[in-house]
Short mmCIF file of C-alpha atoms in Angstrom, two decimals:
data_model
loop_
_atom_site.label_atom_id
_atom_site.label_comp_id
_atom_site.label_asym_id
_atom_site.label_seq_id
_atom_site.Cartn_x
_atom_site.Cartn_y
_atom_site.Cartn_z
CA MET A 266 2.71 58.21 -12.27
CA ILE A 267 3.07 55.55 -14.95
CA GLN A 268 6.47 55.01 -13.35
CA LYS A 269 5.22 54.32 -10.32
CA SER A 270 3.17 52.17 -10.79
CA LYS A 271 5.58 50.23 -12.71
CA HIS A 272 8.50 50.54 -9.81
CA ILE A 273 5.11 49.01 -6.84
CA TYR A 274 4.55 46.12 -9.01
CA TYR A 275 8.35 45.30 -9.70
CA LEU A 276 8.40 45.23 -6.02
CA ILE A 277 5.35 43.03 -5.62
CA LEU A 278 6.72 40.75 -8.17
CA VAL A 279 10.40 40.48 -6.38
CA PHE A 280 8.41 40.57 -2.87
CA LEU A 281 6.44 37.38 -4.33
CA SER A 282 9.13 35.47 -6.10
CA PHE A 283 11.34 35.52 -2.84
CA GLN A 284 7.69 34.21 -0.87
CA LEU A 285 7.58 31.34 -3.17
CA SER A 286 11.45 31.04 -3.43
CA ALA A 287 11.34 31.02 0.01
CA GLN A 288 8.65 28.53 0.62
CA ASN A 289 9.34 25.79 -1.92
CA SER A 290 13.59 25.97 -0.58
CA ALA A 291 14.75 23.96 2.42
CA TRP A 292 15.57 25.76 5.34
CA GLN A 293 19.67 25.64 6.56
CA PRO A 294 20.16 23.57 8.88
CA ALA A 295 22.16 23.67 12.21
CA SER A 296 24.18 21.10 13.60
CA PHE A 297 23.22 20.20 17.24
CA GLU A 298 24.16 17.03 19.30
CA VAL A 299 21.65 14.56 21.85
CA VAL A 300 22.90 15.40 25.44
CA LYS A 301 22.42 12.46 28.62
CA SER A 302 20.21 10.75 26.32
CA ASN A 303 19.41 7.72 23.90
CA TYR A 304 17.03 9.61 21.58
CA LYS A 305 18.15 8.13 18.24
CA THR A 306 17.49 11.00 15.65
CA PHE A 307 15.90 11.26 12.16
CA LYS A 308 15.90 12.91 8.94
CA THR A 309 12.47 15.05 8.87
CA THR A 310 11.58 12.76 5.56
CA GLN A 311 8.53 10.78 3.65
CA TYR A 312 7.81 7.62 5.81
CA ALA A 313 10.32 9.49 9.03
CA HIS A 314 10.02 7.58 12.64
CA VAL A 315 8.90 10.91 14.41
CA PHE A 316 8.44 8.98 17.94
CA SER A 317 10.38 5.83 19.48
CA GLY A 318 7.67 2.71 21.20
CA SER A 319 4.82 4.21 18.11
CA LYS A 320 4.05 3.11 14.76
CA HIS A 321 3.42 7.17 13.70
CA ASN A 322 5.20 7.99 10.66
CA ILE A 323 5.67 11.71 8.71
CA VAL A 324 3.61 10.68 5.23
CA GLY A 325 2.93 14.20 4.36
CA PHE A 326 5.20 17.79 5.50
CA ALA A 327 6.13 21.13 4.06
CA THR A 328 9.01 21.97 1.51
CA GLU A 329 11.09 23.82 3.83
CA LEU A 330 12.08 20.91 6.08
CA GLN A 331 13.32 18.92 3.92
CA GLY A 332 16.34 16.96 5.17
CA LEU A 333 16.40 18.80 8.36
CA THR A 334 17.05 16.41 11.75
CA GLY A 335 14.42 15.81 14.56
CA VAL A 336 14.45 14.18 17.47
CA GLU A 337 13.01 10.94 17.92
CA LEU A 338 10.86 11.31 21.47
CA PRO A 339 9.58 8.57 23.07
CA LEU A 340 5.68 8.45 22.94
CA ASP A 341 4.50 7.01 25.72
CA ALA A 342 7.02 9.01 27.69
CA TYR A 343 6.20 12.89 26.79
CA LYS A 344 1.94 11.71 26.51
CA LYS A 345 1.89 10.86 30.37
CA GLY A 346 4.98 13.70 31.04
CA THR A 347 7.01 10.84 32.75
CA ASN A 348 9.91 11.74 30.03
CA ALA A 349 13.77 12.82 31.41
CA PRO A 350 14.34 16.38 29.57
CA LEU A 351 15.57 16.56 26.69
CA GLN A 352 18.68 18.15 25.98
CA LEU A 353 20.63 19.60 22.99
CA LYS A 354 24.02 21.31 22.76
CA PHE A 355 24.46 24.26 19.52
CA LYS A 356 27.44 26.00 19.00
CA GLU A 357 25.75 28.53 17.20
CA PRO A 358 22.06 30.63 17.65
CA VAL A 359 19.43 28.41 16.72
CA GLN A 360 16.19 28.66 16.35
CA VAL A 361 14.27 24.65 16.81
CA LEU A 362 11.07 23.53 14.86
CA ILE A 363 8.54 22.27 17.31
CA GLY A 364 5.29 20.34 16.07
CA ILE A 365 2.22 20.97 17.98
CA PHE A 366 -0.54 18.64 17.45
CA GLN A 367 -3.82 20.60 17.05
CA GLU A 368 -5.94 18.92 19.04
CA LYS A 369 -6.89 21.15 22.60
CA ASN A 370 -8.32 19.84 25.39
CA ASN A 371 -6.72 16.82 25.32
CA SER A 372 -3.88 16.16 27.12
CA ASP A 373 -1.59 14.25 26.00
CA TYR A 374 -0.70 16.82 23.36
CA ARG A 375 1.24 19.47 24.64
CA GLN A 376 0.38 23.31 23.45
CA LEU A 377 1.86 26.32 23.27
CA ASN A 378 0.91 30.13 23.49
CA ASN A 379 4.50 32.18 23.38
CA ALA A 380 6.36 31.11 20.57
CA LYS A 381 6.27 32.10 16.48
CA LEU A 382 4.06 30.13 14.29
CA VAL A 383 6.03 29.05 10.89
CA LEU A 384 4.39 26.04 9.50
CA GLU A 385 0.40 25.73 9.72
CA ASN A 386 -0.63 22.80 9.41
CA GLY A 387 3.02 21.99 7.86
CA VAL A 388 3.10 18.10 8.77
CA THR A 389 0.69 14.94 8.45
CA ILE A 390 1.30 12.22 11.17
CA THR A 391 -0.23 9.28 10.79
CA GLY A 392 -2.97 8.56 13.37
CA LEU A 393 -2.43 12.15 15.17
CA PRO A 394 -3.82 15.01 14.79
CA PRO A 395 -2.98 18.58 12.46
CA VAL A 396 0.38 19.76 12.89
CA ASN A 397 1.44 23.57 13.42
CA VAL A 398 5.03 24.33 13.23
CA TYR A 399 6.40 26.76 15.21
CA ALA A 400 10.31 27.98 15.77
CA ILE A 401 11.93 28.72 19.37
CA SER A 402 14.91 30.21 19.33
CA TYR A 403 17.82 29.00 21.77
CA PRO A 404 21.27 30.55 22.19
CA LYS A 405 24.76 29.15 21.81
CA GLY A 406 25.40 25.60 24.68
CA THR A 407 24.09 23.08 25.79
CA GLN A 408 19.77 23.77 25.93
CA ILE A 409 16.83 21.61 27.65
CA ILE A 410 13.69 21.87 24.70
CA ASN A 411 10.77 22.00 26.83
CA PRO A 412 8.21 24.03 25.53
CA GLU A 413 5.95 24.92 28.48
CA GLY A 414 2.77 22.86 29.42
CA LYS A 415 2.88 19.07 28.89
CA GLY A 416 2.10 16.34 26.53
CA LEU A 417 3.41 14.84 23.55
CA PHE A 418 4.74 17.37 20.66
CA ALA A 419 7.61 16.66 17.87
CA VAL A 420 10.69 18.14 17.09
CA LEU A 421 11.35 18.34 13.61
CA GLY A 422 14.73 20.33 12.74
CA VAL A 423 17.12 22.49 14.05
CA ILE A 424 17.97 25.64 11.89
CA LYS A 425 20.58 28.68 11.55
CA ASN A 426 18.73 31.65 13.99
CA ASN A 427 19.35 33.91 11.27
CA GLN A 428 17.59 31.53 8.50
CA PRO A 429 15.09 33.87 6.74
CA ILE A 430 11.16 32.42 7.49
CA VAL A 431 8.02 32.80 5.30
CA SER A 432 4.56 32.02 7.27
CA ARG A 433 2.74 29.78 5.91
CA ASN A 434 -0.46 27.60 5.74
CA ALA A 435 0.76 24.43 3.97
CA GLN A 436 -2.37 23.10 3.95
CA LEU A 437 -1.38 19.50 4.29
CA LEU A 438 -3.97 16.73 5.71
CA ASP A 439 -5.21 15.93 9.36
CA GLY A 440 -3.33 12.87 10.24
CA LYS A 441 -6.27 11.27 11.86
CA LEU A 442 -7.18 10.63 7.95
CA TRP A 443 -4.59 7.97 8.08
CA ASN A 444 -7.20 6.55 11.44
CA MET A 445 -4.63 3.54 12.78
CA PRO A 446 -0.55 4.46 12.13
CA TYR A 447 1.08 1.07 10.17
CA ILE A 448 4.81 -0.28 10.56
CA ILE A 449 6.83 0.91 7.42
CA GLU A 450 10.05 -1.23 7.03
CA GLY A 451 13.48 0.53 7.97
CA PHE A 452 10.98 3.14 9.30
CA SER A 453 10.43 2.24 12.87
CA ASP A 454 12.37 0.50 15.99
CA GLU A 455 12.62 -2.77 14.62
CA LYS A 456 14.90 -4.12 11.80
CA PRO A 457 13.30 -4.52 8.35
CA LEU A 458 13.09 -8.24 7.17
CA PHE A 459 13.35 -6.87 3.40
CA GLU A 460 15.94 -4.42 2.34
CA ILE A 461 14.81 -2.24 -1.07
CA ILE A 462 18.10 -2.88 -3.23
CA GLY A 463 16.64 -1.52 -6.45
CA GLY A 464 15.04 -2.04 -9.43
CA GLU A 465 13.93 -0.19 -12.64
CA ASN A 466 13.18 3.37 -12.67
CA LYS A 467 10.34 3.37 -14.40
CA ALA A 468 7.62 0.41 -16.09
CA VAL A 469 8.40 -2.48 -17.08
CA ILE A 470 5.41 -2.93 -19.35
CA ASP A 471 4.37 0.47 -20.66
CA GLU A 472 1.82 1.78 -22.74
CA GLY A 473 3.06 1.25 -27.18
CA MET A 474 4.99 -1.48 -25.97
CA PRO A 475 5.08 -4.66 -28.04
CA GLY A 476 1.93 -6.58 -26.90
CA THR A 477 0.38 -4.02 -25.36
CA GLU A 478 -1.99 -2.77 -28.42
CA ASP A 479 -5.27 -4.08 -27.52
CA ILE A 480 -4.94 -2.95 -24.00
CA GLN A 481 -6.58 0.19 -23.53
CA GLY A 482 -6.27 0.71 -19.30
CA GLY A 483 -3.26 -1.19 -18.84
CA PHE A 484 -2.64 -4.16 -15.87
CA GLU A 485 -4.31 -5.58 -12.74
CA GLY A 486 -3.59 -8.39 -10.65
CA GLY A 487 -2.90 -11.85 -11.50
CA ARG A 488 0.59 -13.68 -10.63
CA VAL A 489 3.74 -14.10 -11.59
CA VAL A 490 6.06 -17.50 -11.10
CA LYS A 491 8.92 -18.93 -12.24
CA VAL A 492 9.67 -22.12 -14.04
CA GLY A 493 13.03 -22.68 -15.06
CA GLU A 494 14.61 -19.85 -16.14
CA THR A 495 11.34 -18.04 -17.82
CA TYR A 496 9.50 -15.62 -15.77
CA HIS A 497 5.19 -16.23 -16.80
CA MET A 498 3.04 -13.45 -15.81
CA PHE A 499 -0.49 -14.34 -16.34
CA PRO A 500 -2.35 -10.68 -15.50
CA THR A 501 -5.77 -8.66 -15.18
CA GLU A 502 -5.48 -6.68 -18.82
CA ARG A 503 -8.19 -3.77 -18.76
CA ALA A 504 -8.37 -4.21 -22.47
CA GLY A 505 -11.88 -2.56 -22.74
CA GLU A 506 -12.54 -1.05 -26.56
CA LYS A 507 -11.11 1.22 -28.47
CA GLY A 508 -13.07 4.19 -29.07
CA VAL A 509 -15.35 3.66 -25.50
CA PRO A 510 -14.07 5.63 -22.17
CA TYR A 511 -11.82 4.06 -19.48
CA TYR A 512 -14.79 3.08 -17.45
CA TYR A 513 -14.99 0.30 -20.03
CA ASP A 514 -11.85 -0.74 -19.61
CA ARG A 515 -12.21 -2.94 -16.02
CA VAL A 516 -15.63 -4.39 -17.09
CA LYS A 517 -14.16 -6.15 -20.67
CA THR A 518 -11.43 -7.75 -19.54
CA LYS A 519 -8.96 -10.42 -20.54
CA ILE A 520 -6.23 -12.64 -18.71
CA GLY A 521 -2.81 -12.69 -21.22
CA HIS A 522 -0.03 -14.93 -20.36
CA TRP A 523 3.39 -13.49 -20.56
CA THR A 524 6.77 -14.33 -20.85
CA SER A 525 10.66 -12.72 -19.98
CA LYS A 526 13.72 -13.95 -18.72
CA ASP A 527 14.72 -11.09 -16.69
CA ALA A 528 10.95 -9.69 -15.43
CA ILE A 529 12.37 -6.48 -16.79
CA HIS A 530 11.52 -8.06 -20.76
CA TRP A 531 7.94 -9.33 -21.51
CA LYS A 532 6.81 -10.87 -24.22
CA ARG A 533 3.00 -11.26 -24.58
CA GLU A 534 2.20 -15.10 -25.34
CA SER A 535 -1.78 -15.55 -25.42
CA THR A 536 -5.09 -14.80 -24.10
CA ILE A 537 -5.89 -17.56 -21.41
CA TYR A 538 -9.58 -15.97 -20.87
CA GLN A 539 -11.62 -13.01 -22.38
CA ALA A 540 -14.95 -11.47 -20.48
CA SER A 541 -18.51 -10.66 -22.10
CA GLY A 542 -18.15 -7.36 -20.91
CA VAL A 543 -22.24 -7.37 -21.07
CA TYR A 544 -24.03 -5.56 -18.20
CA ALA A 545 -26.32 -6.60 -15.56
CA VAL A 546 -29.98 -6.63 -15.83
CA THR A 547 -31.01 -7.01 -12.43
CA GLU A 548 -29.62 -5.38 -9.21
CA ASP A 549 -29.71 -8.91 -7.25
CA ASP A 550 -27.33 -11.67 -8.02
CA ASN A 551 -29.53 -13.25 -11.03
CA PRO A 552 -28.75 -15.75 -13.22
CA MET A 553 -30.51 -13.48 -15.75
CA ASN A 554 -27.04 -11.62 -15.46
CA ASP A 555 -24.17 -12.31 -17.00
CA ARG A 556 -21.50 -13.48 -14.55
CA ARG A 557 -18.59 -13.99 -16.72
CA SER A 558 -18.95 -10.29 -17.97
CA ALA A 559 -15.30 -9.43 -15.91
CA ILE A 560 -12.73 -11.72 -15.19
CA TRP A 561 -10.26 -10.44 -12.97
CA SER A 562 -6.98 -12.61 -10.42
CA TYR A 563 -5.56 -15.15 -12.60
CA MET A 564 -3.85 -17.54 -9.88
CA PRO A 565 -1.97 -20.58 -11.51
CA VAL A 566 -0.58 -23.66 -9.30
CA PHE A 567 0.96 -25.99 -9.55
CA ASN A 568 -0.41 -29.31 -8.40
CA GLU A 569 2.53 -32.12 -8.18
CA LYS A 570 0.15 -35.10 -7.57
CA ALA A 571 -1.60 -34.83 -10.94
CA ASN A 572 1.63 -33.15 -12.59
CA LYS A 573 -0.10 -30.03 -14.59
CA TRP A 574 -1.13 -26.19 -13.52
CA TYR A 575 -4.33 -25.14 -12.23
CA GLY A 576 -5.76 -22.33 -12.95
CA TYR A 577 -7.62 -20.34 -10.38
CA TYR A 578 -9.93 -17.55 -11.35
CA LEU A 579 -11.95 -14.81 -10.56
CA ALA A 580 -15.53 -14.42 -12.51
CA TYR A 581 -18.38 -10.94 -11.76
CA THR A 582 -21.23 -10.00 -12.43
CA VAL A 583 -21.09 -6.00 -13.85
CA HIS A 584 -23.48 -3.55 -13.01
CA LYS A 585 -23.15 -0.47 -14.68
CA GLU A 586 -24.89 2.18 -11.64
CA ILE A 587 -24.29 -0.39 -8.86
CA GLU A 588 -21.49 0.94 -6.40
CA PRO A 589 -19.42 -1.38 -7.23
CA ASN A 590 -19.83 -2.25 -10.38
CA HIS A 591 -18.28 -5.88 -10.20
CA SER A 592 -20.78 -7.75 -7.69
CA PHE A 593 -21.15 -11.18 -6.67
CA GLY A 594 -17.94 -12.81 -7.70
CA ARG A 595 -17.27 -16.32 -8.02
CA ILE A 596 -13.81 -18.78 -8.48
CA TRP A 597 -13.85 -20.85 -11.12
CA ARG A 598 -10.81 -23.28 -11.32
CA CYS A 599 -9.39 -24.63 -14.31
CA GLU A 600 -6.68 -27.27 -15.58
CA SER A 601 -3.93 -26.86 -18.08
CA THR A 602 -4.07 -29.56 -20.57
CA VAL A 603 -1.01 -29.94 -21.62
CA ASP A 604 0.74 -31.98 -19.06
CA GLY A 605 4.42 -31.30 -16.32
CA ILE A 606 5.52 -27.87 -15.42
CA ASN A 607 5.99 -26.70 -18.62
CA GLY A 608 2.44 -27.20 -19.37
CA ILE A 609 2.23 -23.86 -17.76
CA GLY A 610 1.13 -21.80 -21.07
CA GLY A 611 -2.21 -23.95 -20.96
CA PRO A 612 -4.70 -23.99 -23.03
CA TYR A 613 -6.54 -24.44 -20.04
CA LYS A 614 -10.00 -26.04 -19.54
CA ASP A 615 -12.27 -24.83 -16.80
CA MET A 616 -13.47 -27.05 -14.25
CA GLY A 617 -16.09 -25.29 -12.73
CA ILE A 618 -17.04 -22.63 -9.90
CA ILE A 619 -15.67 -24.04 -6.41
CA MET A 620 -16.50 -20.66 -4.65
CA GLU A 621 -19.35 -18.48 -4.61
CA PRO A 622 -22.07 -16.45 -2.75
CA GLY A 623 -24.22 -18.85 -0.83
CA LEU A 624 -25.99 -19.59 2.12
CA ASP A 625 -22.27 -19.99 3.90
CA SER A 626 -21.51 -17.01 2.82
CA GLN A 627 -21.33 -14.12 5.34
CA PRO A 628 -22.86 -10.34 5.01
CA TRP A 629 -19.26 -9.59 5.49
CA GLU A 630 -17.99 -10.52 2.06
CA GLY A 631 -20.51 -7.77 0.86
CA ARG A 632 -21.60 -7.17 -2.65
CA GLN A 633 -18.68 -7.52 -4.47
CA GLY A 634 -17.41 -11.06 -2.66
CA VAL A 635 -16.59 -13.64 -3.17
CA ALA A 636 -13.47 -11.36 -4.81
CA SER A 637 -10.34 -13.05 -4.96
CA PHE A 638 -8.80 -16.96 -4.18
CA PHE A 639 -5.44 -17.84 -3.45
CA PRO A 640 -4.28 -21.15 -2.86
CA TYR A 641 -1.32 -22.91 -0.37
CA LYS A 642 -0.71 -25.86 1.51
CA VAL A 643 0.26 -26.58 5.04
CA GLY A 644 0.55 -29.83 6.10
CA GLU A 645 -1.57 -32.63 4.68
CA LYS A 646 -3.97 -29.77 4.27
CA TYR A 647 -4.96 -26.40 1.96
CA PHE A 648 -6.34 -23.49 3.08
CA GLY A 649 -7.09 -20.67 0.87
CA PHE A 650 -7.34 -16.34 0.93
CA TYR A 651 -11.05 -15.48 -0.13
CA SER A 652 -12.00 -11.62 0.27
CA GLY A 653 -14.58 -9.98 0.23
CA ALA A 654 -15.62 -5.95 -0.45
CA TYR A 655 -18.02 -3.48 -0.36
CA PRO A 656 -19.26 -5.25 3.21
CA PHE A 657 -23.34 -5.14 4.20
CA ALA A 658 -24.13 -4.55 7.92
CA SER A 659 -26.50 -7.19 7.84
CA TRP A 660 -28.52 -9.20 4.79
CA ALA A 661 -30.90 -6.25 4.91
CA ASP A 662 -28.95 -4.34 3.27
CA TYR A 663 -28.72 -6.19 0.16
CA PRO A 664 -28.11 -6.21 -2.62
CA LYS A 665 -27.53 -2.32 -2.99
CA LYS A 666 -26.69 -0.81 0.28
CA SER A 667 -22.40 -1.61 0.79
CA GLY A 668 -20.43 0.14 2.95
CA LYS A 669 -16.34 0.08 2.23
CA GLY A 670 -13.66 -1.94 3.51
CA TRP A 671 -12.04 -4.94 1.47
CA PHE A 672 -11.17 -8.09 4.19
CA VAL A 673 -9.46 -11.96 3.90
CA ALA A 674 -11.02 -14.55 5.72
CA LEU A 675 -9.70 -18.76 5.46
CA ALA A 676 -11.48 -21.53 3.29
CA GLU A 677 -10.45 -25.42 3.65
CA SER A 678 -9.91 -28.09 1.42
CA ASN A 679 -7.87 -31.48 1.32
CA SER A 680 -7.36 -31.09 -2.14
CA LEU A 681 -6.57 -28.73 -4.35
CA GLU A 682 -9.84 -30.00 -6.23
CA GLY A 683 -12.02 -29.04 -3.84
CA PRO A 684 -14.24 -29.03 -1.75
CA TRP A 685 -13.11 -25.78 -0.03
CA LYS A 686 -15.75 -25.15 3.18
CA ARG A 687 -14.95 -21.22 4.65
CA LEU A 688 -13.57 -21.14 8.28
CA ASN A 689 -16.13 -18.46 9.75
CA LYS A 690 -14.75 -19.04 12.82
CA GLY A 691 -16.06 -16.23 14.60
CA LEU A 692 -18.41 -14.85 11.59
CA GLU A 693 -15.68 -11.95 11.00
CA PRO A 694 -12.85 -11.77 8.36
CA ILE A 695 -9.05 -11.60 9.56
CA LYS A 696 -8.14 -8.35 10.91
CA THR A 697 -4.57 -8.91 12.49
CA ILE A 698 -3.30 -8.66 8.70
CA HIS A 699 -5.54 -4.83 9.03
CA PRO A 700 -8.51 -4.04 10.11
CA GLN A 701 -9.71 -2.22 6.87
CA PHE A 702 -7.54 -3.31 3.60
CA VAL A 703 -6.33 -6.26 3.09
CA GLU A 704 -6.57 -7.56 -0.82
CA ASN A 705 -4.94 -10.20 -3.68
CA PRO A 706 -2.46 -12.06 -0.97
CA ILE A 707 -0.58 -14.15 -2.48
CA VAL A 708 1.03 -16.56 0.02
CA SER A 709 4.76 -18.53 -0.14
CA GLN A 710 7.25 -19.68 2.30
CA LEU A 711 10.76 -18.18 3.33
CA PRO A 712 13.46 -20.67 4.16
CA ASN A 713 13.14 -21.03 7.56
CA GLY A 714 9.18 -22.41 7.10
CA LEU A 715 7.36 -18.93 7.61
CA TYR A 716 4.24 -18.22 5.39
CA ILE A 717 4.65 -14.71 4.02
CA ALA A 718 1.59 -13.15 2.38
CA ILE A 719 2.81 -10.22 -0.20
CA PHE A 720 -0.35 -8.05 -0.75
CA ASP A 721 -2.01 -4.67 -1.60
CA GLY A 722 -1.82 -2.42 1.34
CA GLY A 723 -4.30 0.31 -0.27
CA PRO A 724 -4.42 3.45 -2.12
CA GLU A 725 -3.75 6.73 -0.83
CA GLY A 726 -6.14 7.93 -3.45
CA TRP A 727 -9.71 8.02 -4.22
CA GLY A 728 -10.82 8.95 -0.82
CA HIS A 729 -8.74 6.83 1.21
CA HIS A 730 -5.61 7.57 3.03
CA LEU A 731 -4.30 4.10 3.45
CA PRO A 732 -0.82 2.72 3.05
CA ASN A 733 -0.31 3.02 -0.33
CA MET A 734 2.97 0.62 -0.71
CA ILE A 735 2.99 -3.54 -1.22
CA GLY A 736 2.34 -5.03 2.27
CA TYR A 737 3.19 -8.58 3.73
CA SER A 738 2.10 -10.28 6.55
CA LEU A 739 4.21 -13.08 8.45
CA SER A 740 2.33 -16.79 9.94
CA LYS A 741 3.68 -19.72 12.15
CA ASP A 742 1.15 -22.11 10.68
CA GLY A 743 -0.46 -20.34 7.35
CA ILE A 744 -3.86 -20.15 9.54
CA ASN A 745 -2.76 -17.14 12.16
CA TRP A 746 -1.62 -14.02 10.51
CA GLY A 747 0.68 -11.10 11.82
CA GLU A 748 0.13 -7.64 11.94
CA ALA A 749 1.33 -5.77 8.07
CA ARG A 750 4.32 -4.36 7.28
CA TYR A 751 5.04 -2.06 4.27
CA LEU A 752 7.53 -1.70 1.63
CA PRO A 753 8.68 1.45 0.59
CA ILE A 754 10.27 0.67 -2.39
CA GLU A 755 10.24 4.34 -3.80
CA THR A 756 13.22 4.77 -1.38
CA LYS A 757 15.33 3.29 -3.85
CA VAL A 758 13.24 3.50 -7.32
CA ASP A 759 12.30 6.46 -9.06
CA LYS A 760 8.56 6.85 -7.71
CA TRP A 761 6.93 6.64 -11.50
CA TRP A 762 3.40 5.94 -9.69
CA ASP A 763 0.95 7.98 -8.25
CA ILE A 764 -1.11 4.78 -6.46
CA MET A 765 0.39 0.99 -6.50
CA ARG A 766 -1.27 -1.75 -6.45
CA THR A 767 -1.35 -4.84 -6.31
CA PRO A 768 1.88 -7.10 -5.84
CA LEU A 769 2.27 -10.35 -8.70
CA CYS A 770 4.78 -12.25 -7.02
CA LEU A 771 7.54 -13.09 -4.12
CA ILE A 772 9.81 -14.86 -6.31
CA PRO A 773 13.51 -16.37 -5.16
CA GLU A 774 16.36 -15.85 -7.18
CA GLY A 775 19.16 -17.22 -4.84
CA ASN A 776 22.10 -14.97 -2.36
CA ASP A 777 18.46 -13.89 -0.21
CA VAL A 778 16.71 -11.50 -2.74
CA TYR A 779 13.64 -12.00 -4.11
CA THR A 780 11.73 -10.14 -7.26
CA ILE A 781 9.01 -8.43 -6.61
CA VAL A 782 6.52 -7.47 -9.87
CA TYR A 783 3.25 -5.03 -9.46
CA ASN A 784 1.62 -2.50 -10.45
CA ALA A 785 0.77 0.66 -9.87
CA ILE A 786 -1.74 3.73 -11.45
CA ASP A 787 0.25 6.79 -12.79
CA LEU A 788 -3.28 9.12 -12.45
CA LYS A 789 -2.16 11.94 -14.94
CA ARG A 790 -3.02 8.53 -17.68
CA ARG A 791 -5.56 6.04 -18.66
CA PHE A 792 -2.89 3.35 -18.68
CA HIS A 793 -1.93 0.98 -15.42
CA PRO A 794 2.02 0.17 -15.99
CA THR A 795 3.42 -3.17 -14.36
CA GLY A 796 7.02 -2.58 -12.63
CA MET A 797 9.81 -4.09 -11.00
CA VAL A 798 12.02 -4.23 -7.62
CA LYS A 799 14.44 -6.65 -6.06
CA VAL A 800 14.60 -7.14 -2.39
CA LYS A 801 16.80 -8.53 0.44
CA LEU A 802 15.86 -11.10 3.28
CA ASN A 803 17.28 -10.47 6.03
CA LYS A 804 18.01 -13.82 7.88
CA ASP A 805 18.45 -13.35 11.27
CA VAL A 806 15.17 -10.94 11.03
CA MET A 807 13.69 -13.77 9.84
CA GLU A 808 14.79 -15.86 12.27
CA SER A 809 13.30 -13.31 15.49
CA LYS A 810 10.56 -13.55 13.71
CA LEU A 811 10.04 -17.24 13.91
CA LYS A 812 10.91 -17.11 17.68
CA GLU A 813 7.98 -13.53 18.02
CA LEU A 814 5.21 -15.87 16.54
CA LYS A 815 2.86 -17.76 18.17
#
């Protein structure tokens, strides 16, 4: 009896081992040819572009599908039922893996009743319902792939007919949590403006490196500029205090000054500013509170007319209990006391507040606004991106009842010194870039004069389903900004992060190559490191963008 039990136990272990192996291994692909159509194919990988004429991309898929070849179907034609038949030619009997969107009573999507379900919730596609994957057998030869009914479906791969399959629920998320699809460079119908050409496969500033001894929580935001052959970085250091939990890292902050000759090996030079770390005593924007309790987002800008470096930075009131902790931001301007381009290291002296909550604020700026600032020149005028977050639906919700959203708008001035005036045309933020999340934009110009803003595209984490990539937007006049594109840098460098945060620069290096230094988060760690990547500009695409933009 004991021997028999052991034998049964052994068989169960073998069966479970087989199941685990099957569900963690990619299914064996079968080759095929697309017949009588110009449909493109794609590899089923992260960010794969699934439908032509759309922005929908894969952001999650079962491991069994890794590397299979799918077919880009024209989205609108299949939704409307006006598509030409899809014909595939097979050299052997196969199983075609069909993705069916789980939204019943919607004629836009195909439904299957007589097919083998192999992966429940097997794929996540931005902006679309959950996907169940079915396997349909076809014999050798040219076959029409047209499951019963009408509407949109996805062809996710073709596998050998004798492929062993273990059906399971992959438990991937509903793509509609990403409430809008977005354009990923290199994974859409259009040619990419930037090619990711490589970079460091690990953080360039990490915990334990020289200069990080008094920084508990790593880095977030700021700017990198290049003067001669030297990179100068002014990050927000999430300093915190030793022996105090991580929540304090984002309160007691510093603005540091770091230098490098290659954007890889960095040396800490000095502290530009130190926050007090003192919590507020009232819930509202009250002068009783310390309004410099947290300092963030230092942006150095060289003023050629004054022949000195200006710094623009953000000072917050910090409340310990009300979300967001960072509240009622104020933008300060400072000046280097050392003239000339080489005076970038300061020391700096404060010249006063240039933007703050006031009578010209709008409810969308929310409890956190003003939450960042970056000035740039257009002709003889200056414009500045300023931001808000945790918006109020109306002023009746002030000071505690805030919503979610991270927005930007423009201010204008005749000089870098100010005064700066909000451009509240329509009393709304700029939503042409992204309707919900644009954070810490930094503006420069491309060789043909196009303005480019590079920014934090928003996290996939903390309850948010955002692109989780560095974003950029283009403008012909510096005022009207186009839809964001996102840079999937992990396609060319090892992904050491879970959450991509803020890009600090887009520095031209010659030969159309640019350096991006960025902050990111590994959720297993308290310390937020800094990384670096190189991208190459496609000048032909740049010129086509100039013609497209109004």
